[in-house]
Amino acid sequence: MLKLPITEIFSSIQGEGPYVGVRQIFLRLPKCNLICPYCDTETTIPPEFRIETVPGSHQFNVMENPVPIDKLLEVLQIYDFSQHHSLSVTGGEPLLWSNELMVLFPLIKQKGLKIYLETNGTLPEQLLHVLPMVDVISMDIKLPFNGQTFWDVHESFLRYSHQKEVFVKIVVHVETTLNDLREARDLVARVDPSIVTILQPVTTTQGVNTPNPYQLLEWQSLFLQKLINVRVIPQTHIIMGQL
Ligand code: SF4
Protein backbone atom coordinates (compact mmCIF):
# COMPACT_ATOMS: atom_id res chain seq x y z
CA MET A 1 0.00 0.00 0.00
CA LEU A 2 1.28 3.46 -0.94
CA LYS A 3 2.27 5.70 1.94
CA LEU A 4 1.67 9.42 2.35
CA PRO A 5 3.53 11.87 4.64
CA ILE A 6 1.23 14.23 6.50
CA THR A 7 1.65 17.45 8.50
CA GLU A 8 -1.63 17.47 10.44
CA ILE A 9 -5.27 16.36 10.47
CA PHE A 10 -8.10 18.22 12.18
CA SER A 11 -11.80 19.05 11.94
CA SER A 12 -12.55 22.75 11.79
CA ILE A 13 -14.22 25.67 10.05
CA GLN A 14 -13.15 26.75 6.58
CA GLY A 15 -11.80 30.25 7.08
CA GLU A 16 -11.14 31.42 3.51
CA GLY A 17 -13.01 32.07 0.31
CA PRO A 18 -16.64 31.47 -0.67
CA TYR A 19 -16.99 28.37 1.54
CA VAL A 20 -16.10 30.33 4.68
CA GLY A 21 -17.93 28.89 7.66
CA VAL A 22 -18.50 25.32 6.46
CA ARG A 23 -17.22 22.41 8.53
CA GLN A 24 -14.43 20.40 6.97
CA ILE A 25 -11.90 17.74 7.79
CA PHE A 26 -8.48 19.20 6.98
CA LEU A 27 -5.66 17.05 5.66
CA ARG A 28 -2.48 19.13 5.49
CA LEU A 29 0.34 17.67 3.42
CA PRO A 30 4.00 18.71 3.56
CA LYS A 31 6.34 20.18 0.90
CA CYS A 32 5.79 22.99 -1.55
CA ASN A 33 7.23 23.87 -4.95
CA LEU A 34 7.12 27.62 -4.15
CA ILE A 35 8.54 29.88 -1.42
CA CYS A 36 6.03 32.72 -1.05
CA PRO A 37 7.14 35.75 1.01
CA TYR A 38 4.03 35.61 3.24
CA CYS A 39 3.95 31.82 3.74
CA ASP A 40 2.71 30.89 7.23
CA THR A 41 2.94 27.12 6.77
CA GLU A 42 5.67 24.68 7.75
CA THR A 43 6.40 22.78 4.54
CA THR A 44 9.14 20.27 5.48
CA ILE A 45 8.25 16.58 6.04
CA PRO A 46 8.00 15.99 9.80
CA PRO A 47 8.97 12.57 11.26
CA GLU A 48 5.54 12.51 12.93
CA PHE A 49 2.20 14.14 12.17
CA ARG A 50 -0.51 15.28 14.57
CA ILE A 51 -4.26 14.58 14.75
CA GLU A 52 -6.52 16.76 16.88
CA THR A 53 -8.52 14.25 18.95
CA VAL A 54 -11.44 16.51 19.95
CA PRO A 55 -12.09 19.40 17.50
CA GLY A 56 -11.00 22.74 18.97
CA SER A 57 -9.32 21.13 22.01
CA HIS A 58 -5.73 21.58 20.80
CA GLN A 59 -5.14 18.06 22.15
CA PHE A 60 -3.26 15.97 19.64
CA ASN A 61 -2.27 12.37 19.06
CA VAL A 62 0.88 11.84 17.03
CA MET A 63 1.63 9.16 14.44
CA GLU A 64 4.72 8.27 12.48
CA ASN A 65 5.22 9.47 8.91
CA PRO A 66 4.61 8.33 6.22
CA VAL A 67 1.29 6.56 6.80
CA PRO A 68 -0.18 3.81 4.57
CA ILE A 69 -3.27 5.07 2.71
CA ASP A 70 -5.59 2.43 4.23
CA LYS A 71 -4.45 3.44 7.73
CA LEU A 72 -4.98 7.10 6.83
CA LEU A 73 -8.58 6.35 5.85
CA GLU A 74 -9.12 4.82 9.32
CA VAL A 75 -7.57 7.86 11.02
CA LEU A 76 -9.77 10.32 9.10
CA GLN A 77 -12.85 8.40 10.22
CA ILE A 78 -12.36 9.42 13.86
CA TYR A 79 -14.46 12.37 12.64
CA ASP A 80 -18.11 11.90 11.60
CA PHE A 81 -18.02 12.31 7.80
CA SER A 82 -21.77 13.06 7.72
CA GLN A 83 -21.16 16.33 9.64
CA HIS A 84 -18.52 17.62 7.23
CA HIS A 85 -18.94 19.36 3.90
CA SER A 86 -15.75 17.88 2.48
CA LEU A 87 -12.17 16.81 3.01
CA SER A 88 -10.04 19.91 2.54
CA VAL A 89 -6.73 18.74 1.13
CA THR A 90 -4.21 21.49 1.71
CA GLY A 91 -0.52 22.07 2.16
CA GLY A 92 2.17 22.94 1.31
CA GLU A 93 1.21 22.01 -2.21
CA PRO A 94 -0.93 18.84 -2.13
CA LEU A 95 -0.53 18.12 -5.86
CA LEU A 96 3.10 17.19 -5.19
CA TRP A 97 1.46 14.00 -3.85
CA SER A 98 -0.86 13.39 -6.81
CA ASN A 99 0.09 9.69 -7.15
CA GLU A 100 -0.89 9.03 -3.54
CA LEU A 101 -4.03 11.18 -3.79
CA MET A 102 -5.20 9.15 -6.79
CA VAL A 103 -5.41 6.19 -4.40
CA LEU A 104 -6.86 8.09 -1.42
CA PHE A 105 -9.57 10.15 -3.14
CA PRO A 106 -11.75 7.26 -4.42
CA LEU A 107 -11.73 5.73 -0.92
CA ILE A 108 -12.90 9.03 0.60
CA LYS A 109 -15.61 9.48 -2.01
CA GLN A 110 -16.88 5.92 -1.47
CA LYS A 111 -17.51 6.99 2.14
CA GLY A 112 -19.66 9.90 0.93
CA LEU A 113 -17.31 12.84 1.52
CA LYS A 114 -16.51 15.45 -1.16
CA ILE A 115 -12.97 16.48 -2.06
CA TYR A 116 -12.02 20.17 -1.74
CA LEU A 117 -8.54 20.84 -3.11
CA GLU A 118 -6.55 23.90 -2.01
CA THR A 119 -3.69 24.45 -4.43
CA ASN A 120 -1.21 27.07 -5.55
CA GLY A 121 -2.30 26.45 -9.14
CA THR A 122 1.13 25.80 -10.62
CA LEU A 123 1.09 22.03 -11.29
CA PRO A 124 -1.45 21.49 -14.11
CA GLU A 125 -0.19 18.05 -15.17
CA GLN A 126 -0.54 16.73 -11.63
CA LEU A 127 -4.01 18.27 -11.40
CA LEU A 128 -5.12 16.19 -14.38
CA HIS A 129 -4.28 12.98 -12.46
CA VAL A 130 -6.81 13.73 -9.73
CA LEU A 131 -9.26 16.07 -11.46
CA PRO A 132 -12.07 13.50 -12.03
CA MET A 133 -12.27 12.91 -8.27
CA VAL A 134 -12.15 16.53 -7.11
CA ASP A 135 -15.39 18.42 -6.34
CA VAL A 136 -14.19 21.96 -5.52
CA ILE A 137 -10.88 23.60 -6.42
CA SER A 138 -9.58 26.58 -4.47
CA MET A 139 -6.88 27.87 -6.80
CA ASP A 140 -4.37 30.54 -5.84
CA ILE A 141 -3.14 33.00 -8.40
CA LYS A 142 0.33 33.93 -7.20
CA LEU A 143 1.35 37.44 -8.13
CA PRO A 144 5.02 37.72 -9.19
CA PHE A 145 7.65 37.58 -6.45
CA ASN A 146 11.44 37.28 -6.39
CA GLY A 147 11.53 37.80 -10.17
CA GLN A 148 9.26 34.79 -10.80
CA THR A 149 5.97 34.98 -12.74
CA PHE A 150 3.35 32.24 -13.03
CA TRP A 151 0.87 33.64 -15.58
CA ASP A 152 1.10 30.91 -18.24
CA VAL A 153 1.06 27.97 -15.85
CA HIS A 154 -1.83 29.55 -13.93
CA GLU A 155 -3.85 29.99 -17.11
CA SER A 156 -3.38 26.33 -18.10
CA PHE A 157 -4.29 25.28 -14.58
CA LEU A 158 -7.43 27.41 -14.52
CA ARG A 159 -8.58 26.11 -17.91
CA TYR A 160 -8.28 22.51 -16.66
CA SER A 161 -9.91 23.38 -13.33
CA HIS A 162 -12.84 25.00 -15.10
CA GLN A 163 -14.18 21.51 -15.88
CA LYS A 164 -15.03 21.41 -12.16
CA GLU A 165 -16.21 23.95 -9.60
CA VAL A 166 -13.32 26.35 -9.17
CA PHE A 167 -12.74 29.69 -7.52
CA VAL A 168 -9.63 31.83 -7.60
CA LYS A 169 -7.94 33.35 -4.56
CA ILE A 170 -5.38 36.16 -4.79
CA VAL A 171 -3.52 37.17 -1.64
CA VAL A 172 -2.86 40.92 -1.70
CA HIS A 173 -0.66 43.10 0.50
CA VAL A 174 0.12 46.77 0.89
CA GLU A 175 2.78 46.71 -1.85
CA THR A 176 0.73 44.78 -4.44
CA THR A 177 0.86 46.63 -7.78
CA LEU A 178 -1.99 47.57 -10.09
CA ASN A 179 -0.10 46.07 -13.03
CA ASP A 180 0.06 42.64 -11.41
CA LEU A 181 -3.61 42.82 -10.44
CA ARG A 182 -4.58 43.77 -14.01
CA GLU A 183 -2.66 40.76 -15.34
CA ALA A 184 -4.42 38.47 -12.85
CA ARG A 185 -7.82 39.91 -13.66
CA ASP A 186 -7.30 39.57 -17.41
CA LEU A 187 -6.13 35.97 -16.98
CA VAL A 188 -9.37 35.03 -15.18
CA ALA A 189 -11.46 37.01 -17.71
CA ARG A 190 -9.88 35.11 -20.63
CA VAL A 191 -10.96 31.78 -19.11
CA ASP A 192 -14.42 32.83 -17.83
CA PRO A 193 -15.46 36.21 -16.35
CA SER A 194 -17.98 34.46 -14.08
CA ILE A 195 -15.35 32.53 -12.10
CA VAL A 196 -15.64 33.58 -8.45
CA THR A 197 -12.54 35.61 -7.61
CA ILE A 198 -11.48 36.33 -4.05
CA LEU A 199 -9.11 39.12 -3.06
CA GLN A 200 -7.68 37.99 0.28
CA PRO A 201 -5.88 40.70 2.27
CA VAL A 202 -2.78 39.11 3.73
CA THR A 203 -2.74 38.53 7.49
CA THR A 204 0.23 40.74 8.42
CA THR A 205 3.31 38.53 8.83
CA GLN A 206 7.10 38.75 8.51
CA GLY A 207 7.05 42.40 7.44
CA VAL A 208 4.34 41.84 4.76
CA ASN A 209 1.50 44.21 5.68
CA THR A 210 -2.21 44.03 4.96
CA PRO A 211 -3.60 46.59 2.43
CA ASN A 212 -5.47 49.68 3.60
CA PRO A 213 -9.25 50.06 3.09
CA TYR A 214 -8.83 52.38 0.08
CA GLN A 215 -6.58 49.91 -1.71
CA LEU A 216 -8.99 47.00 -1.21
CA LEU A 217 -11.95 48.94 -2.63
CA GLU A 218 -9.90 50.30 -5.54
CA TRP A 219 -8.68 46.80 -6.40
CA GLN A 220 -12.14 45.26 -6.15
CA SER A 221 -13.40 47.93 -8.59
CA LEU A 222 -10.53 47.14 -10.95
CA PHE A 223 -11.54 43.46 -11.01
CA LEU A 224 -15.24 44.29 -11.37
CA GLN A 225 -14.45 46.08 -14.64
CA LYS A 226 -14.03 42.64 -16.26
CA LEU A 227 -15.26 39.99 -13.79
CA ILE A 228 -18.74 39.34 -12.44
CA ASN A 229 -18.19 37.91 -8.96
CA VAL A 230 -15.34 39.54 -7.02
CA ARG A 231 -15.26 39.35 -3.23
CA VAL A 232 -12.85 40.60 -0.58
CA ILE A 233 -12.54 38.08 2.27
CA PRO A 234 -9.76 37.92 4.90
CA GLN A 235 -8.60 34.79 6.74
CA THR A 236 -11.52 34.46 9.16
CA HIS A 237 -10.27 31.32 10.96
CA ILE A 238 -7.49 33.43 12.46
CA ILE A 239 -10.02 35.94 13.86
CA MET A 240 -11.87 32.99 15.46
CA GLY A 241 -8.73 31.34 16.79
CA GLN A 242 -9.38 28.18 14.75
CA LEU A 243 -6.57 25.96 13.44
S1 SF4 B 1 2.21 28.07 -2.17
FE1 SF4 B 1 1.29 28.14 -0.11
S2 SF4 B 1 2.46 26.64 1.09
FE2 SF4 B 1 3.63 27.07 -0.77
S3 SF4 B 1 5.07 28.65 -0.15
FE3 SF4 B 1 3.30 29.66 -1.04
S4 SF4 B 1 1.94 30.13 0.71
FE4 SF4 B 1 3.45 28.61 1.40
PDB file of C-alpha atoms in Angstrom, residues 8-119:
ATOM      1  CA  GLU A   8      -1.627  17.469  10.441  1.00  0.00           C
ATOM      2  CA  ILE A   9      -5.266  16.356  10.470  1.00  0.00           C
ATOM      3  CA  PHE A  10      -8.098  18.220  12.182  1.00  0.00           C
ATOM      4  CA  SER A  11     -11.802  19.046  11.941  1.00  0.00           C
ATOM      5  CA  SER A  12     -12.550  22.751  11.794  1.00  0.00           C
ATOM      6  CA  ILE A  13     -14.222  25.667  10.048  1.00  0.00           C
ATOM      7  CA  GLN A  14     -13.153  26.753   6.577  1.00  0.00           C
ATOM      8  CA  GLY A  15     -11.801  30.255   7.075  1.00  0.00           C
ATOM      9  CA  GLU A  16     -11.137  31.421   3.515  1.00  0.00           C
ATOM     10  CA  GLY A  17     -13.010  32.071   0.307  1.00  0.00           C
ATOM     11  CA  PRO A  18     -16.643  31.470  -0.674  1.00  0.00           C
ATOM     12  CA  TYR A  19     -16.985  28.372   1.538  1.00  0.00           C
ATOM     13  CA  VAL A  20     -16.095  30.326   4.677  1.00  0.00           C
ATOM     14  CA  GLY A  21     -17.926  28.890   7.662  1.00  0.00           C
ATOM     15  CA  VAL A  22     -18.501  25.321   6.457  1.00  0.00           C
ATOM     16  CA  ARG A  23     -17.222  22.413   8.535  1.00  0.00           C
ATOM     17  CA  GLN A  24     -14.428  20.398   6.967  1.00  0.00           C
ATOM     18  CA  ILE A  25     -11.897  17.742   7.786  1.00  0.00           C
ATOM     19  CA  PHE A  26      -8.482  19.201   6.977  1.00  0.00           C
ATOM     20  CA  LEU A  27      -5.659  17.051   5.657  1.00  0.00           C
ATOM     21  CA  ARG A  28      -2.483  19.131   5.488  1.00  0.00           C
ATOM     22  CA  LEU A  29       0.338  17.670   3.425  1.00  0.00           C
ATOM     23  CA  PRO A  30       4.000  18.715   3.557  1.00  0.00           C
ATOM     24  CA  LYS A  31       6.344  20.177   0.902  1.00  0.00           C
ATOM     25  CA  CYS A  32       5.791  22.988  -1.548  1.00  0.00           C
ATOM     26  CA  ASN A  33       7.233  23.874  -4.951  1.00  0.00           C
ATOM     27  CA  LEU A  34       7.122  27.617  -4.147  1.00  0.00           C
ATOM     28  CA  ILE A  35       8.541  29.876  -1.425  1.00  0.00           C
ATOM     29  CA  CYS A  36       6.032  32.724  -1.047  1.00  0.00           C
ATOM     30  CA  PRO A  37       7.141  35.745   1.013  1.00  0.00           C
ATOM     31  CA  TYR A  38       4.030  35.607   3.244  1.00  0.00           C
ATOM     32  CA  CYS A  39       3.949  31.815   3.742  1.00  0.00           C
ATOM     33  CA  ASP A  40       2.706  30.893   7.229  1.00  0.00           C
ATOM     34  CA  THR A  41       2.936  27.120   6.772  1.00  0.00           C
ATOM     35  CA  GLU A  42       5.669  24.681   7.747  1.00  0.00           C
ATOM     36  CA  THR A  43       6.398  22.777   4.540  1.00  0.00           C
ATOM     37  CA  THR A  44       9.141  20.267   5.479  1.00  0.00           C
ATOM     38  CA  ILE A  45       8.246  16.582   6.039  1.00  0.00           C
ATOM     39  CA  PRO A  46       8.001  15.988   9.804  1.00  0.00           C
ATOM     40  CA  PRO A  47       8.968  12.572  11.265  1.00  0.00           C
ATOM     41  CA  GLU A  48       5.537  12.513  12.935  1.00  0.00           C
ATOM     42  CA  PHE A  49       2.200  14.140  12.166  1.00  0.00           C
ATOM     43  CA  ARG A  50      -0.506  15.281  14.571  1.00  0.00           C
ATOM     44  CA  ILE A  51      -4.256  14.578  14.746  1.00  0.00           C
ATOM     45  CA  GLU A  52      -6.518  16.759  16.879  1.00  0.00           C
ATOM     46  CA  THR A  53      -8.519  14.254  18.952  1.00  0.00           C
ATOM     47  CA  VAL A  54     -11.444  16.512  19.945  1.00  0.00           C
ATOM     48  CA  PRO A  55     -12.088  19.396  17.495  1.00  0.00           C
ATOM     49  CA  GLY A  56     -11.000  22.738  18.969  1.00  0.00           C
ATOM     50  CA  SER A  57      -9.320  21.132  22.014  1.00  0.00           C
ATOM     51  CA  HIS A  58      -5.726  21.576  20.796  1.00  0.00           C
ATOM     52  CA  GLN A  59      -5.138  18.055  22.148  1.00  0.00           C
ATOM     53  CA  PHE A  60      -3.261  15.973  19.637  1.00  0.00           C
ATOM     54  CA  ASN A  61      -2.269  12.372  19.061  1.00  0.00           C
ATOM     55  CA  VAL A  62       0.877  11.838  17.032  1.00  0.00           C
ATOM     56  CA  MET A  63       1.632   9.162  14.442  1.00  0.00           C
ATOM     57  CA  GLU A  64       4.721   8.266  12.481  1.00  0.00           C
ATOM     58  CA  ASN A  65       5.222   9.466   8.914  1.00  0.00           C
ATOM     59  CA  PRO A  66       4.615   8.335   6.215  1.00  0.00           C
ATOM     60  CA  VAL A  67       1.293   6.559   6.804  1.00  0.00           C
ATOM     61  CA  PRO A  68      -0.179   3.811   4.571  1.00  0.00           C
ATOM     62  CA  ILE A  69      -3.268   5.071   2.707  1.00  0.00           C
ATOM     63  CA  ASP A  70      -5.591   2.431   4.231  1.00  0.00           C
ATOM     64  CA  LYS A  71      -4.454   3.440   7.731  1.00  0.00           C
ATOM     65  CA  LEU A  72      -4.983   7.105   6.827  1.00  0.00           C
ATOM     66  CA  LEU A  73      -8.580   6.345   5.855  1.00  0.00           C
ATOM     67  CA  GLU A  74      -9.116   4.820   9.317  1.00  0.00           C
ATOM     68  CA  VAL A  75      -7.566   7.860  11.019  1.00  0.00           C
ATOM     69  CA  LEU A  76      -9.767  10.316   9.101  1.00  0.00           C
ATOM     70  CA  GLN A  77     -12.851   8.402  10.219  1.00  0.00           C
ATOM     71  CA  ILE A  78     -12.363   9.421  13.863  1.00  0.00           C
ATOM     72  CA  TYR A  79     -14.463  12.375  12.639  1.00  0.00           C
ATOM     73  CA  ASP A  80     -18.107  11.897  11.597  1.00  0.00           C
ATOM     74  CA  PHE A  81     -18.021  12.309   7.798  1.00  0.00           C
ATOM     75  CA  SER A  82     -21.774  13.064   7.725  1.00  0.00           C
ATOM     76  CA  GLN A  83     -21.162  16.329   9.637  1.00  0.00           C
ATOM     77  CA  HIS A  84     -18.522  17.619   7.233  1.00  0.00           C
ATOM     78  CA  HIS A  85     -18.941  19.362   3.901  1.00  0.00           C
ATOM     79  CA  SER A  86     -15.752  17.881   2.475  1.00  0.00           C
ATOM     80  CA  LEU A  87     -12.175  16.807   3.005  1.00  0.00           C
ATOM     81  CA  SER A  88     -10.037  19.910   2.537  1.00  0.00           C
ATOM     82  CA  VAL A  89      -6.727  18.738   1.126  1.00  0.00           C
ATOM     83  CA  THR A  90      -4.209  21.488   1.712  1.00  0.00           C
ATOM     84  CA  GLY A  91      -0.519  22.074   2.164  1.00  0.00           C
ATOM     85  CA  GLY A  92       2.166  22.939   1.314  1.00  0.00           C
ATOM     86  CA  GLU A  93       1.206  22.005  -2.209  1.00  0.00           C
ATOM     87  CA  PRO A  94      -0.925  18.837  -2.133  1.00  0.00           C
ATOM     88  CA  LEU A  95      -0.532  18.125  -5.859  1.00  0.00           C
ATOM     89  CA  LEU A  96       3.102  17.186  -5.189  1.00  0.00           C
ATOM     90  CA  TRP A  97       1.457  13.996  -3.851  1.00  0.00           C
ATOM     91  CA  SER A  98      -0.865  13.385  -6.807  1.00  0.00           C
ATOM     92  CA  ASN A  99       0.086   9.687  -7.145  1.00  0.00           C
ATOM     93  CA  GLU A 100      -0.888   9.027  -3.536  1.00  0.00           C
ATOM     94  CA  LEU A 101      -4.031  11.185  -3.790  1.00  0.00           C
ATOM     95  CA  MET A 102      -5.197   9.149  -6.786  1.00  0.00           C
ATOM     96  CA  VAL A 103      -5.413   6.191  -4.396  1.00  0.00           C
ATOM     97  CA  LEU A 104      -6.857   8.086  -1.422  1.00  0.00           C
ATOM     98  CA  PHE A 105      -9.571  10.149  -3.140  1.00  0.00           C
ATOM     99  CA  PRO A 106     -11.753   7.264  -4.420  1.00  0.00           C
ATOM    100  CA  LEU A 107     -11.730   5.730  -0.918  1.00  0.00           C
ATOM    101  CA  ILE A 108     -12.899   9.029   0.598  1.00  0.00           C
ATOM    102  CA  LYS A 109     -15.610   9.477  -2.012  1.00  0.00           C
ATOM    103  CA  GLN A 110     -16.876   5.922  -1.470  1.00  0.00           C
ATOM    104  CA  LYS A 111     -17.507   6.994   2.141  1.00  0.00           C
ATOM    105  CA  GLY A 112     -19.657   9.903   0.926  1.00  0.00           C
ATOM    106  CA  LEU A 113     -17.305  12.844   1.515  1.00  0.00           C
ATOM    107  CA  LYS A 114     -16.510  15.447  -1.156  1.00  0.00           C
ATOM    108  CA  ILE A 115     -12.971  16.483  -2.056  1.00  0.00           C
ATOM    109  CA  TYR A 116     -12.016  20.169  -1.744  1.00  0.00           C
ATOM    110  CA  LEU A 117      -8.537  20.838  -3.108  1.00  0.00           C
ATOM    111  CA  GLU A 118      -6.546  23.895  -2.007  1.00  0.00           C
ATOM    112  CA  THR A 119      -3.692  24.447  -4.428  1.00  0.00           C
TER     113      THR A 119
END
